[in-house]
XYZ file of N, CA and C in Angstrom:
870
model
N -17.895 5.302 0.469
C -16.815 4.530 0.530
C -15.654 3.860 -0.565
N -16.289 4.233 -1.344
C -15.522 3.826 -2.536
C -15.204 4.888 -3.195
N -14.342 4.951 -3.920
C -14.110 6.639 -4.856
C -14.659 5.586 -6.313
N -14.512 7.366 -6.987
C -14.739 6.365 -8.250
C -13.099 5.652 -9.150
N -13.455 5.384 -10.289
C -12.114 4.500 -10.869
C -10.768 5.350 -10.900
N -11.521 6.928 -11.705
C -10.618 7.766 -11.813
C -10.272 8.590 -10.824
N -10.771 8.212 -9.767
C -10.075 9.376 -9.026
C -9.538 8.862 -8.067
N -9.507 7.315 -8.329
C -8.376 6.424 -7.348
C -7.342 6.203 -8.472
N -7.505 5.529 -9.442
C -5.851 5.343 -10.380
C -5.587 6.581 -11.162
N -6.329 7.481 -11.386
C -5.898 8.826 -11.934
C -6.780 8.682 -13.436
N -6.250 9.873 -14.151
C -7.022 10.477 -15.047
C -6.398 9.688 -16.925
N -5.036 9.191 -17.105
C -3.985 9.385 -17.823
C -5.117 7.418 -18.416
N -5.276 7.867 -19.135
C -5.681 6.987 -20.307
C -4.008 6.223 -20.782
N -4.657 4.511 -20.990
C -2.914 3.831 -21.430
C -3.230 2.809 -22.822
N -2.422 2.994 -23.592
C -2.540 2.557 -25.094
C -2.041 1.408 -24.564
N -2.313 0.009 -24.365
C -1.583 -0.927 -24.040
C -1.323 -1.635 -25.256
N -1.596 -1.826 -26.590
C -1.228 -2.469 -27.413
C 0.149 -1.429 -27.617
N 0.464 -0.083 -27.232
C 1.173 0.554 -27.713
C 2.255 0.727 -26.472
N 2.061 0.377 -25.472
C 3.184 -0.168 -23.920
C 3.245 -1.122 -24.312
N 2.712 -2.528 -23.956
C 2.958 -3.933 -23.971
C 3.567 -4.455 -25.363
N 4.500 -5.338 -24.853
C 4.087 -6.706 -26.042
C 3.245 -7.586 -25.807
N 1.415 -7.585 -25.810
C 0.921 -8.791 -24.691
C 1.141 -9.922 -25.175
N 1.165 -11.396 -24.724
C 2.020 -12.378 -24.979
C 1.084 -13.057 -24.435
N 0.622 -14.673 -24.165
C 0.029 -15.365 -23.682
C -0.367 -15.606 -22.906
N -1.791 -16.115 -22.432
C -2.188 -16.256 -20.815
C -1.390 -17.011 -19.682
N -1.066 -16.212 -18.644
C -0.678 -16.830 -17.547
C -1.491 -17.596 -16.659
N -1.874 -17.071 -15.990
C -3.508 -17.603 -15.060
C -4.968 -16.730 -15.642
N -6.050 -18.014 -14.860
C -7.177 -16.944 -15.345
C -8.243 -16.854 -13.921
N -9.154 -15.802 -14.603
C -10.493 -15.248 -13.528
C -11.409 -15.097 -13.429
N -12.574 -15.329 -12.602
C -13.751 -15.093 -13.286
C -13.992 -14.009 -13.860
N -13.050 -12.523 -14.111
C -13.161 -11.374 -14.884
C -12.261 -11.685 -15.994
N -12.136 -11.830 -16.308
C -11.070 -12.361 -17.143
C -9.308 -12.613 -16.875
N -8.382 -13.174 -17.727
C -7.361 -13.377 -17.511
C -6.074 -12.997 -17.442
N -5.496 -13.294 -16.575
C -3.797 -12.490 -16.534
C -3.287 -12.753 -17.437
N -2.343 -12.172 -18.867
C -1.625 -12.346 -19.355
C -0.564 -11.522 -18.806
N 0.843 -12.702 -20.129
C 1.948 -11.926 -19.683
C 2.235 -10.678 -20.614
N 2.544 -9.464 -20.253
C 2.954 -8.442 -20.900
C 4.601 -7.827 -20.813
N 5.055 -7.074 -21.487
C 6.467 -7.144 -21.678
C 6.624 -6.029 -21.594
N 6.644 -4.726 -21.433
C 6.879 -3.620 -21.371
C 7.513 -2.917 -21.855
N 7.478 -1.662 -23.361
C 8.834 -2.306 -24.854
C 9.606 -1.265 -24.046
N 9.078 -0.110 -23.161
C 10.419 0.506 -22.977
C 11.064 -0.189 -21.997
N 10.664 -0.548 -20.780
C 11.914 -1.298 -19.784
C 12.163 -2.893 -19.833
N 11.377 -3.850 -20.910
C 11.473 -4.838 -21.603
C 11.459 -5.419 -20.513
N 10.814 -5.293 -19.073
C 10.011 -5.613 -18.043
C 9.211 -7.150 -17.916
N 8.841 -7.486 -17.693
C 7.923 -8.759 -17.899
C 6.815 -8.604 -16.627
N 5.115 -8.605 -16.831
C 4.851 -8.330 -15.437
C 3.603 -9.315 -16.610
N 2.256 -9.859 -15.192
C 1.249 -10.081 -15.779
C -0.053 -8.900 -15.365
N -0.716 -8.732 -16.308
C -1.459 -7.756 -17.454
C -3.306 -8.548 -16.866
N -3.611 -7.482 -16.100
C -5.068 -8.566 -16.503
C -6.130 -6.920 -16.927
N -7.216 -6.845 -17.833
C -7.991 -5.955 -18.631
C -9.242 -6.290 -17.693
N -10.051 -5.380 -17.177
C -11.435 -6.333 -16.682
C -12.116 -6.722 -16.911
N -13.041 -7.183 -17.798
C -14.222 -7.559 -17.993
C -15.402 -7.680 -17.383
N -15.711 -6.042 -18.152
C -16.488 -4.774 -17.344
C -18.086 -6.000 -16.861
N -18.289 -6.441 -18.457
C -19.991 -7.755 -18.602
C -19.385 -8.771 -17.020
N -18.255 -9.151 -16.899
C -18.711 -10.064 -16.045
C -18.618 -9.910 -15.010
N -17.349 -8.685 -14.226
C -17.406 -7.596 -13.484
C -19.076 -7.175 -13.034
N -19.824 -7.449 -13.744
C -20.756 -6.229 -13.113
C -21.533 -7.143 -13.195
N -22.148 -8.519 -13.592
C -22.113 -9.506 -12.903
C -22.773 -9.906 -11.685
N -21.718 -9.776 -10.879
C -21.119 -9.680 -9.644
C -21.987 -8.734 -8.833
N -21.569 -7.469 -9.393
C -20.816 -6.531 -8.595
C -23.221 -5.645 -8.820
N -23.714 -6.274 -9.588
C -25.615 -5.877 -9.251
C -26.048 -7.079 -8.684
N -25.530 -8.147 -8.545
C -26.279 -8.898 -6.848
C -26.659 -7.727 -5.477
N -25.772 -7.366 -5.309
C -25.517 -6.427 -4.476
C -25.773 -4.773 -4.428
N -25.979 -4.428 -5.414
C -27.002 -3.043 -6.124
C -27.667 -3.424 -6.053
N -28.916 -4.423 -6.642
C -30.341 -4.961 -6.600
C -31.023 -4.980 -4.920
N -29.815 -4.458 -3.897
C -30.114 -4.766 -2.782
C -29.832 -3.633 -2.018
N -29.265 -2.345 -2.504
C -29.416 -0.621 -2.428
C -27.607 -1.009 -1.615
N -26.696 -1.775 -2.261
C -25.519 -2.187 -1.383
C -24.240 -2.033 -2.235
N -23.825 -0.526 -1.793
C -22.541 -0.336 -2.976
C -21.315 -1.584 -2.794
N -21.030 -2.224 -3.813
C -20.191 -2.565 -4.259
C -18.554 -2.196 -4.904
N -17.943 -2.175 -4.403
C -16.240 -2.010 -4.719
C -16.255 -2.559 -6.083
N -15.668 -1.916 -7.136
C -14.637 -2.373 -8.420
C -14.037 -4.050 -7.542
N -13.718 -4.641 -9.053
C -12.595 -5.314 -8.489
C -11.125 -4.259 -8.060
N -10.449 -3.466 -9.225
C -9.943 -2.929 -9.194
C -9.625 -2.451 -7.935
N -10.367 -1.224 -7.522
C -10.724 -1.432 -6.403
C -10.368 -1.583 -4.612
N -10.989 -2.820 -4.995
C -10.774 -4.153 -3.942
C -9.935 -4.472 -3.355
N -8.782 -4.586 -4.921
C -7.817 -5.259 -4.868
C -6.993 -3.667 -4.614
N -6.834 -3.147 -4.425
C -6.333 -1.625 -3.927
C -6.677 -1.493 -2.771
N -7.741 -1.669 -2.252
C -7.742 -1.802 -0.807
C -7.107 -3.174 0.509
N -7.482 -3.360 -0.684
C -6.820 -5.526 0.003
C -5.667 -5.383 0.016
N -4.837 -4.990 -1.236
C -3.120 -5.091 -0.540
C -2.545 -3.748 -0.148
N -3.161 -2.565 -0.053
C -3.402 -1.382 1.046
C -3.363 -1.835 2.236
N -4.451 -2.925 2.679
C -5.057 -2.487 4.583
C -3.536 -3.853 4.432
N -3.560 -4.775 3.761
C -2.868 -6.023 4.761
C -1.526 -6.089 4.839
N -1.116 -6.297 6.417
C 0.161 -6.196 7.155
C 1.552 -7.185 6.162
N 1.273 -8.175 6.173
C 2.365 -9.158 5.614
C 2.413 -9.284 4.074
N 2.884 -8.375 3.407
C 1.875 -8.922 2.117
C 2.274 -10.225 0.974
N 3.644 -11.215 1.375
C 4.295 -11.495 0.979
C 3.553 -12.887 0.784
N 2.615 -13.002 0.089
C 1.137 -14.441 0.281
C 0.412 -13.527 -0.970
N 0.740 -12.239 -0.642
C -0.523 -11.259 -1.745
C 0.080 -11.648 -3.391
N -0.136 -11.326 -4.220
C 0.579 -10.928 -6.091
C 0.747 -9.052 -5.995
N 1.919 -8.905 -6.003
C 2.208 -8.020 -5.807
C 1.787 -7.022 -7.215
N 0.980 -6.375 -6.761
C 0.050 -5.497 -8.000
C 1.036 -3.854 -8.089
N 1.471 -3.871 -9.213
C 2.425 -2.614 -9.434
C 2.183 -1.218 -9.748
N 0.163 -1.174 -10.716
C 0.168 -0.519 -11.060
C -1.053 -0.917 -11.496
N -2.402 0.636 -10.824
C -3.824 -0.093 -12.336
C -3.926 1.390 -12.537
N -5.105 0.930 -13.665
C -5.223 1.976 -14.681
C -6.623 2.037 -15.314
N -6.632 2.812 -16.603
C -7.579 2.391 -17.603
C -7.063 2.885 -18.779
N -7.492 1.491 -19.427
C -6.559 1.918 -20.843
C -7.451 2.674 -21.670
N -7.440 3.188 -22.506
C -7.382 4.442 -24.120
C -9.151 4.080 -24.231
N -9.247 2.509 -23.982
C -10.909 1.756 -24.466
C -11.885 2.158 -23.318
N -10.743 2.914 -21.940
C -12.105 2.922 -20.447
C -12.336 1.604 -20.070
N -10.716 0.246 -20.318
C -11.282 -0.643 -19.776
C -10.065 -0.512 -18.027
N -10.555 -0.847 -17.026
C -10.068 -0.870 -15.899
C -9.097 -2.187 -16.312
N -8.060 -1.494 -16.166
C -6.535 -2.794 -15.466
C -5.804 -2.497 -14.232
N -4.836 -3.578 -14.356
C -3.869 -4.139 -13.403
C -2.799 -4.380 -13.528
N -1.758 -4.231 -13.395
C -0.432 -5.222 -13.701
C 0.437 -5.056 -12.470
N 0.406 -6.709 -12.574
C 1.064 -7.327 -11.097
C 2.302 -8.121 -11.559
N 3.064 -8.082 -10.647
C 4.523 -9.096 -10.777
C 4.028 -10.179 -12.122
N 5.310 -10.761 -11.964
C 4.944 -12.472 -12.617
C 5.910 -12.881 -12.853
N 6.123 -14.067 -12.682
C 7.349 -14.855 -11.768
C 7.181 -16.336 -12.587
N 7.870 -16.808 -12.527
C 7.531 -18.710 -13.555
C 6.909 -19.026 -12.475
N 5.944 -19.528 -12.916
C 4.506 -20.247 -11.977
C 4.142 -21.446 -12.622
N 3.206 -22.634 -11.340
C 2.232 -23.018 -11.638
C 1.279 -22.736 -10.856
N -0.513 -23.282 -11.479
C -1.407 -23.104 -10.297
C -1.504 -24.103 -9.290
N -1.374 -24.216 -8.313
C -1.262 -25.275 -7.233
C -1.961 -25.962 -7.443
N -3.103 -26.202 -8.265
C -3.792 -26.933 -9.216
C -2.543 -28.274 -9.543
N -2.156 -27.776 -10.330
C -0.612 -27.830 -10.741
C 0.358 -29.194 -10.180
N 0.434 -27.958 -8.846
C 1.404 -29.126 -8.038
C 0.167 -30.111 -6.551
N -1.035 -29.731 -6.621
C -1.652 -31.018 -6.121
C -1.641 -32.433 -6.914
N -1.292 -32.116 -8.705
C -1.273 -33.562 -9.573
C 0.084 -34.054 -9.217
N 1.173 -33.263 -9.020
C 2.256 -33.384 -8.749
C 3.087 -34.626 -7.881
N 2.930 -36.100 -8.039
C 3.374 -36.800 -7.236
C 4.858 -36.820 -6.797
N 5.644 -35.856 -7.264
C 7.441 -35.283 -6.894
C 7.016 -34.442 -5.561
N 6.040 -33.726 -5.274
C 5.892 -33.063 -4.604
C 6.721 -33.512 -3.137
N 7.522 -33.321 -1.964
C 7.733 -33.823 -0.596
C 6.441 -33.354 0.110
N 5.737 -34.080 1.282
C 4.428 -33.949 1.818
C 5.140 -32.397 3.051
N 6.462 -32.487 2.764
C 7.521 -31.363 4.208
C 6.863 -29.880 3.379
N 7.228 -30.440 2.212
C 7.524 -28.494 1.547
C 5.796 -28.119 1.861
N 4.994 -29.265 1.163
C 3.208 -29.071 0.987
C 2.956 -28.412 2.753
N 3.581 -28.752 3.742
C 3.543 -28.157 4.004
C 3.518 -26.757 4.971
N 4.896 -26.586 4.284
C 5.751 -24.995 4.544
C 4.329 -23.945 3.864
N 4.094 -24.764 2.561
C 2.885 -23.915 1.643
C 1.671 -23.694 2.506
N 1.149 -24.512 2.885
C -0.061 -24.990 4.100
C -0.345 -23.451 5.294
N 1.013 -23.671 5.660
C 1.394 -22.868 7.008
C 1.775 -21.409 5.759
N 2.330 -20.752 4.669
C 2.099 -19.822 4.138
C 0.617 -19.611 3.712
N 0.102 -20.172 2.913
C -1.571 -19.820 2.479
C -2.194 -19.439 3.756
N -2.193 -20.300 4.448
C -2.621 -19.903 6.257
C -2.881 -18.470 6.440
N -1.609 -17.930 6.555
C -1.270 -16.899 7.069
C -1.623 -16.015 6.582
N -1.570 -15.918 5.471
C -2.609 -15.147 3.591
C -3.478 -14.649 4.446
N -4.332 -15.568 4.381
C -5.972 -15.570 4.707
C -6.119 -14.935 6.138
N -5.231 -15.117 6.897
C -5.278 -14.316 8.256
C -5.150 -12.902 8.313
N -4.195 -12.779 7.088
C -4.097 -11.242 6.973
C -5.175 -10.576 6.803
N -5.862 -10.989 5.492
C -6.799 -10.669 4.582
C -7.691 -11.137 5.485
N -8.201 -11.108 5.986
C -9.046 -11.252 7.151
C -8.935 -10.155 8.647
N -8.099 -10.277 9.209
C -7.233 -8.922 9.747
C -7.380 -7.891 9.138
N -7.443 -7.829 7.922
C -7.646 -6.561 7.253
C -8.581 -5.879 7.238
N -9.945 -6.989 6.993
C -11.041 -6.885 7.363
C -12.495 -6.818 5.725
N -11.582 -7.893 5.380
C -11.798 -8.183 4.151
C -11.913 -9.669 4.071
N -13.237 -10.814 3.502
C -13.318 -11.892 3.108
C -12.790 -12.941 1.473
N -12.441 -13.298 1.347
C -11.200 -13.534 0.083
C -12.886 -14.264 -0.905
N -13.795 -15.375 -0.443
C -14.591 -15.691 -0.843
C -14.385 -16.571 -2.195
N -13.620 -17.091 -2.162
C -13.016 -18.335 -3.599
C -11.938 -18.775 -3.650
N -11.738 -18.780 -2.239
C -9.948 -19.660 -2.210
C -10.315 -21.440 -2.818
N -9.405 -21.778 -3.462
C -9.074 -22.458 -4.627
C -8.309 -22.473 -5.135
N -7.461 -23.921 -5.306
C -6.318 -24.198 -5.964
C -5.932 -23.114 -7.624
N -6.878 -22.937 -8.297
C -6.919 -21.980 -8.570
C -7.017 -20.566 -9.074
N -6.737 -20.320 -8.232
C -6.536 -18.636 -7.491
C -5.336 -18.788 -6.477
N -4.332 -20.096 -6.518
C -3.332 -20.423 -5.926
C -2.183 -20.076 -6.748
N -0.715 -19.212 -6.955
C 0.475 -19.490 -8.267
C 1.416 -19.578 -6.558
N 2.083 -20.642 -7.512
C 3.030 -21.863 -6.131
C 4.251 -21.075 -7.755
N 5.840 -20.214 -7.198
C 6.612 -20.823 -8.105
C 7.293 -22.035 -8.636
N 8.003 -22.016 -9.362
C 8.704 -23.451 -9.857
C 9.446 -24.223 -9.056
N 9.764 -23.439 -8.088
C 10.533 -24.031 -6.901
C 9.843 -24.444 -5.662
N 8.966 -24.637 -5.728
C 8.131 -24.953 -4.754
C 8.238 -24.095 -2.955
N 8.831 -22.964 -3.572
C 9.173 -22.697 -2.426
C 8.258 -21.579 -1.828
N 6.925 -21.173 -2.820
C 6.479 -20.096 -1.930
C 3.992 -20.033 -2.922
N 3.940 -19.808 -2.301
C 2.250 -19.224 -2.862
C 1.974 -17.942 -2.804
N 1.121 -17.824 -3.989
C 0.584 -16.493 -3.273
C -0.942 -16.658 -4.106
N -1.957 -15.800 -3.341
C -3.223 -15.982 -3.768
C -3.592 -14.423 -4.511
N -4.712 -14.969 -5.241
C -4.841 -13.993 -6.064
C -5.991 -13.964 -6.446
N -7.182 -12.675 -7.385
C -8.248 -13.194 -7.864
C -9.464 -12.340 -6.484
N -10.047 -11.264 -6.602
C -10.394 -11.161 -5.362
C -11.890 -10.114 -5.918
N -11.987 -11.133 -7.427
C -13.817 -10.290 -8.238
C -14.538 -10.936 -7.309
N -14.267 -11.469 -6.365
C -15.809 -12.473 -5.566
C -15.350 -11.557 -3.857
N -14.588 -10.879 -3.527
C -13.644 -10.491 -2.469
C -15.098 -9.299 -1.621
N -15.258 -9.635 -0.192
C -15.552 -8.250 0.443
C -15.519 -7.202 1.260
N -15.460 -6.239 1.593
C -14.909 -6.366 2.566
C -16.019 -7.066 3.835
N -15.755 -7.392 4.947
C -15.761 -7.807 6.085
C -17.176 -6.743 6.906
N -18.131 -6.404 6.422
C -19.011 -5.714 6.547
C -20.713 -6.341 6.883
N -21.308 -5.594 7.958
C -22.774 -6.199 7.755
C -23.549 -6.795 6.393
N -23.232 -5.866 5.766
C -24.156 -5.980 4.604
C -23.293 -6.558 4.316
N -22.165 -7.224 3.804
C -21.577 -8.329 2.574
C -21.189 -9.973 3.254
N -22.343 -9.493 4.538
C -22.530 -11.150 5.410
C -23.417 -11.305 4.980
N -24.606 -10.685 4.145
C -25.550 -10.875 4.150
C -25.502 -12.447 2.644
N -26.663 -13.475 2.786
C -26.812 -14.590 1.587
C -27.032 -13.248 0.831
N -26.457 -13.121 -0.374
C -26.811 -12.269 -1.784
C -25.738 -12.805 -2.705
N -25.888 -13.632 -3.429
C -25.712 -15.254 -4.494
C -24.287 -15.541 -4.114
N -23.653 -15.543 -5.468
C -22.392 -16.463 -4.842
C -22.094 -16.545 -6.501
N -20.603 -16.996 -5.896
C -19.804 -16.837 -6.592
C -18.358 -17.714 -6.919
N -17.628 -17.779 -7.819
C -16.525 -18.604 -7.322
C -16.539 -20.402 -7.921
N -15.724 -21.221 -7.427
C -16.111 -22.777 -8.125
C -16.600 -23.835 -6.128
N -17.473 -24.084 -7.298
C -18.734 -24.227 -6.052
C -18.426 -25.654 -5.298
N -17.539 -27.267 -5.968
C -16.528 -27.392 -5.255
C -15.386 -27.405 -4.536
N -15.883 -25.872 -3.883
C -14.837 -25.663 -2.525
C -15.288 -24.537 -2.468
N -16.377 -23.840 -2.216
C -17.207 -23.105 -1.774
C -18.119 -23.620 -0.473
N -18.055 -23.264 0.534
C -18.816 -23.110 1.545
C -20.462 -23.844 1.609
N -21.035 -24.538 2.138
C -22.070 -24.797 2.182
C -23.011 -23.952 2.828
N -22.614 -22.914 3.544
C -23.337 -21.589 3.287
C -23.873 -21.143 2.428
N -22.670 -20.484 1.920
C -22.550 -19.333 0.475
C -23.332 -20.640 -0.880
N -23.841 -21.506 -1.046
C -23.768 -22.413 -1.772
C -25.910 -23.003 -1.449
N -26.026 -22.405 -0.021
C -27.159 -22.428 0.863
C -27.591 -21.355 0.403
N -27.108 -20.126 0.420
C -27.041 -18.714 0.430
C -27.154 -18.012 1.294
N -27.387 -18.671 2.900
C -27.588 -18.597 4.197
C -26.477 -17.123 4.844
N -25.543 -17.122 4.216
C -24.567 -15.920 4.969
C -23.760 -16.344 4.657
N -22.541 -15.230 5.321
C -20.712 -15.241 4.794
C -20.011 -14.513 5.706
N -18.692 -15.782 6.199
C -18.290 -15.176 7.597
C -16.779 -15.472 7.264
N -15.957 -14.937 7.989
C -14.659 -15.888 7.998
C -14.736 -16.943 7.897
N -15.156 -17.896 8.567
C -15.494 -19.439 8.134
C -15.394 -19.530 7.177
N -16.335 -19.041 6.007
C -16.604 -19.528 4.888
C -15.406 -19.387 3.723
N -14.583 -18.656 4.279
C -13.532 -18.935 3.607
C -12.486 -19.811 4.090
N -12.941 -20.194 5.730
C -12.083 -20.779 6.290
C -12.488 -22.682 5.814
N -13.376 -23.246 5.491
C -14.067 -24.347 4.533
C -13.771 -24.194 3.326
N -13.640 -23.180 2.881
C -11.901 -23.244 0.916
C -11.207 -23.686 1.174
N -10.286 -22.622 2.203
C -8.801 -22.958 2.866
C -9.156 -24.696 2.963
N -9.701 -25.142 4.154
C -9.567 -27.309 4.499
C -9.500 -27.848 3.307
N -10.522 -27.359 1.935
C -10.837 -28.253 1.343
C -9.492 -28.014 0.008
N -9.080 -26.858 -0.031
C -7.638 -26.711 -0.686
C -6.553 -27.812 0.094
N -6.506 -27.305 1.297
C -5.737 -27.208 1.647
C -5.611 -29.883 2.098
N -6.474 -29.814 2.130
C -7.332 -31.609 1.915
C -6.136 -31.560 0.856
N -6.648 -31.077 -0.281
C -6.425 -31.539 -2.132
C -4.866 -31.661 -2.120
N -4.275 -30.798 -1.623
C -2.647 -30.351 -1.722
C -2.230 -31.734 -0.659
N -2.679 -31.790 -0.010
C -1.851 -33.171 1.065
C -2.174 -34.484 0.168
N -3.631 -34.834 -0.066
C -3.643 -35.791 -0.065
C -3.818 -36.534 -1.692
N -4.298 -35.427 -2.512
C -4.779 -35.419 -4.435
C -5.805 -35.466 -4.533
N -6.879 -35.677 -3.355
C -8.139 -36.219 -3.573
C -8.787 -34.455 -3.240
N -10.364 -34.414 -3.628
C -10.984 -33.859 -3.034
C -12.042 -34.412 -1.414
N -12.367 -33.786 -0.097
C -12.040 -34.539 0.934
C -13.986 -35.330 0.898
N -14.227 -35.036 -0.475
C -15.955 -35.529 -0.371
C -15.327 -36.545 -1.701
N -14.590 -36.340 -2.406
C -14.311 -37.755 -3.553
C -14.936 -36.704 -4.749
N -15.607 -35.391 -5.172
C -16.483 -34.966 -5.949
C -15.074 -34.995 -7.367
N -16.091 -34.533 -8.600
C -14.688 -34.686 -9.415
C -15.062 -32.994 -10.199
N -16.376 -33.249 -10.164
C -17.563 -32.319 -11.544
C -17.775 -31.119 -10.487
N -17.153 -30.328 -11.016
C -17.590 -28.742 -10.827
C -18.244 -27.399 -10.433
N -19.216 -28.075 -10.118
C -20.585 -28.104 -9.757
C -21.457 -27.753 -8.482
N -22.476 -27.121 -8.693
C -22.923 -26.463 -7.378
C -23.832 -28.163 -6.648
N -24.192 -28.720 -8.062
C -25.168 -29.736 -7.459
C -24.319 -31.074 -6.670
N -23.235 -31.058 -7.885
C -21.935 -32.612 -7.463
C -21.871 -31.438 -5.584
N -21.650 -29.724 -4.906
C -21.172 -30.211 -4.305
C -21.893 -29.577 -3.190
N -23.812 -30.779 -3.442
C -24.947 -30.712 -2.059
C -24.827 -31.602 -1.354
N -23.300 -32.567 -1.769
C -23.065 -33.570 -0.882
C -23.077 -33.320 0.786
N -22.229 -31.803 0.684
C -21.732 -31.768 1.492
C -22.612 -31.430 3.043
N -24.050 -31.541 2.448
C -25.253 -31.152 3.684
C -25.292 -32.969 4.237
N -25.359 -34.194 2.919
C -25.520 -35.112 2.851
C -24.793 -35.998 3.918
N -23.616 -36.440 3.158
C -22.325 -36.433 3.497
C -20.920 -36.223 4.341
N -20.763 -36.909 5.359
C -19.404 -36.189 6.175
C -18.388 -36.547 5.060
N -16.508 -35.969 5.007
C -15.935 -35.632 4.726
C -14.852 -37.177 4.603
N -13.726 -37.235 3.911
C -13.647 -38.229 4.365
C -11.996 -38.066 5.140
N -11.941 -39.086 6.200
C -10.513 -38.247 7.067
C -9.468 -38.419 6.990
N -8.775 -37.164 7.259
C -7.331 -37.326 5.668
C -6.522 -38.256 6.644
N -7.070 -38.700 8.248
C -5.580 -39.913 7.858
C -6.031 -41.600 7.470
N -7.386 -41.177 6.334
C -7.127 -42.514 5.802
C -6.601 -42.413 5.113
N -6.087 -41.409 4.045
C -5.021 -41.619 3.499
C -3.850 -41.008 3.424
N -3.649 -40.610 4.478
C -2.406 -40.102 5.491
C -2.344 -40.437 6.648
N -1.890 -42.181 7.020
C -2.357 -42.588 8.080
C -1.069 -41.889 9.032
N 0.536 -41.583 8.810
C 0.705 -41.673 9.768
C 1.358 -39.745 9.896
N 0.415 -38.840 9.761
C 0.060 -37.533 9.610
C -0.355 -37.306 11.706
N 0.063 -36.001 11.667
C 0.647 -36.104 13.120
C -1.160 -35.538 13.781
N -1.597 -35.714 14.501
C -3.374 -36.153 14.866
C -3.613 -34.577 15.202
N -2.546 -33.716 15.213
C -2.650 -32.360 15.343
C -2.941 -31.532 14.043
N -1.982 -31.598 13.409
C -2.517 -30.925 12.145
C -3.898 -32.072 11.372
N -3.786 -33.287 11.142
C -5.295 -33.957 10.889
C -6.724 -33.208 11.524
N -6.528 -32.732 12.570
C -7.993 -32.495 13.337
C -8.142 -31.179 12.904
N -7.424 -30.501 12.832
C -7.264 -29.310 12.688
C -7.405 -28.713 11.085
N -7.525 -29.645 9.812
C -7.680 -29.560 8.411
C -9.314 -30.599 8.993
N -9.080 -31.505 9.871
C -11.330 -31.774 9.743
C -12.249 -30.952 9.939
N -11.815 -30.033 11.088
C -12.476 -29.015 12.013
C -12.190 -27.814 10.965
N -11.931 -27.295 9.924
C -12.489 -26.855 8.821
C -12.763 -27.048 7.623
N -13.489 -29.051 7.752
C -14.853 -28.880 6.367
C -15.988 -28.698 7.682
N -15.738 -28.724 8.477
C -17.421 -29.192 9.644
C -18.007 -27.841 8.432
N -19.824 -28.549 8.468
C -20.605 -28.607 7.736
C -21.546 -27.252 8.409
N -21.585 -26.836 9.489
C -22.171 -25.841 9.882
C -21.239 -24.909 10.554
N -20.765 -23.659 10.257
C -19.644 -22.514 9.999
C -19.124 -22.463 12.372
N -20.246 -22.615 12.716
C -20.268 -22.524 14.428
C -18.603 -24.099 14.617
N -19.240 -24.266 13.743
C -18.532 -25.075 14.085
C -16.782 -26.147 13.639
N -17.044 -24.893 12.765
C -15.011 -24.944 12.564
C -14.445 -23.966 13.328
N -12.991 -23.802 12.476
C -11.905 -22.609 13.549
C -12.599 -21.558 13.177
N -12.485 -20.216 14.952
C -13.171 -19.066 15.138
C -12.468 -18.393 14.042
N -11.507 -18.913 13.542
C -10.337 -17.706 13.062
C -8.919 -19.192 12.283
N -8.320 -18.043 11.006
C -7.400 -18.860 10.540
C -6.167 -19.169 11.435
N -5.910 -17.615 12.359
C -5.423 -18.151 13.598
C -5.790 -19.016 14.541
N -6.569 -19.344 15.018
C -7.183 -21.074 15.351
C -6.532 -22.145 14.855
N -6.020 -21.950 13.671
C -6.553 -22.729 12.580
C -4.992 -23.484 12.683
N -4.143 -22.305 13.070
C -2.658 -22.449 13.077
C -1.504 -22.967 13.879
N -2.661 -22.503 15.513
C -2.440 -22.936 16.107
C -3.113 -24.177 16.638
N -3.941 -23.947 16.757
C -4.505 -25.936 16.940
C -3.733 -27.066 15.221
N -3.192 -26.415 14.102
C -2.559 -27.577 13.681
C -0.682 -27.671 13.993
N -0.187 -26.778 14.601
C 1.353 -26.305 15.867
C 2.454 -26.301 14.208
N 1.655 -25.239 13.370
C 2.189 -24.123 12.433
C 2.570 -22.716 12.611
N 1.893 -22.697 13.824
C 2.468 -21.378 14.320
C 3.222 -21.511 16.287
């Protein structure tokens, strides 16, 4: 199913230092930061990610130990980007390649932005604007699911918002998997624990409803600025509260929120996967965002 990096991205190696002026970090991920890079010949600014192979291999080895062929991060990114019909909510990837040091890299669009985690902390952001961002994010996740993939690490640190708060883009596919039976098995976990679905934390398996739980936590925070379970420490131990204590009702914090939207968000946060929305489309309909 998955080809080698050379067959997918070509055999010509790129001298990164020669081609780019590499600036500071733009955003981070589990397998290395995306840095700001200026192409010396065109003066165009991009996001540059050189994949940390040691970190990436730790994720792949969990599946390989069970005899499952796991694609590389660049292969996954290429597959997802090629398969999703509406790419507006994805970070635009303009080039994949290998460096002269044999390191896989990808080049993405760059724009002035903030992580969604910073938007959550911004007291000036109007609730109406947040609803528009939620609608965009929901449609992006729906597109990824419809294309046959699970993101598996949806949280405010993997979502970029433009500086004017008009749109959001989901990125970072180093924990993503195809939505096939092999990848629905309870094999390992990676990502931010306090956004992770209980079934992943407990290694009980994965489904698109696992992404819906993470989306629900993110939406709750975006609307209220607090975590639905009140946790602040991003650890697996802190996340164990999901199984023992119900989340706070979003209406306690936003009394005037429409019941249809509140009910739809709270359904995302159900501990038992079958009690969540069947799909992101069901969330959009229930919340009246579609």
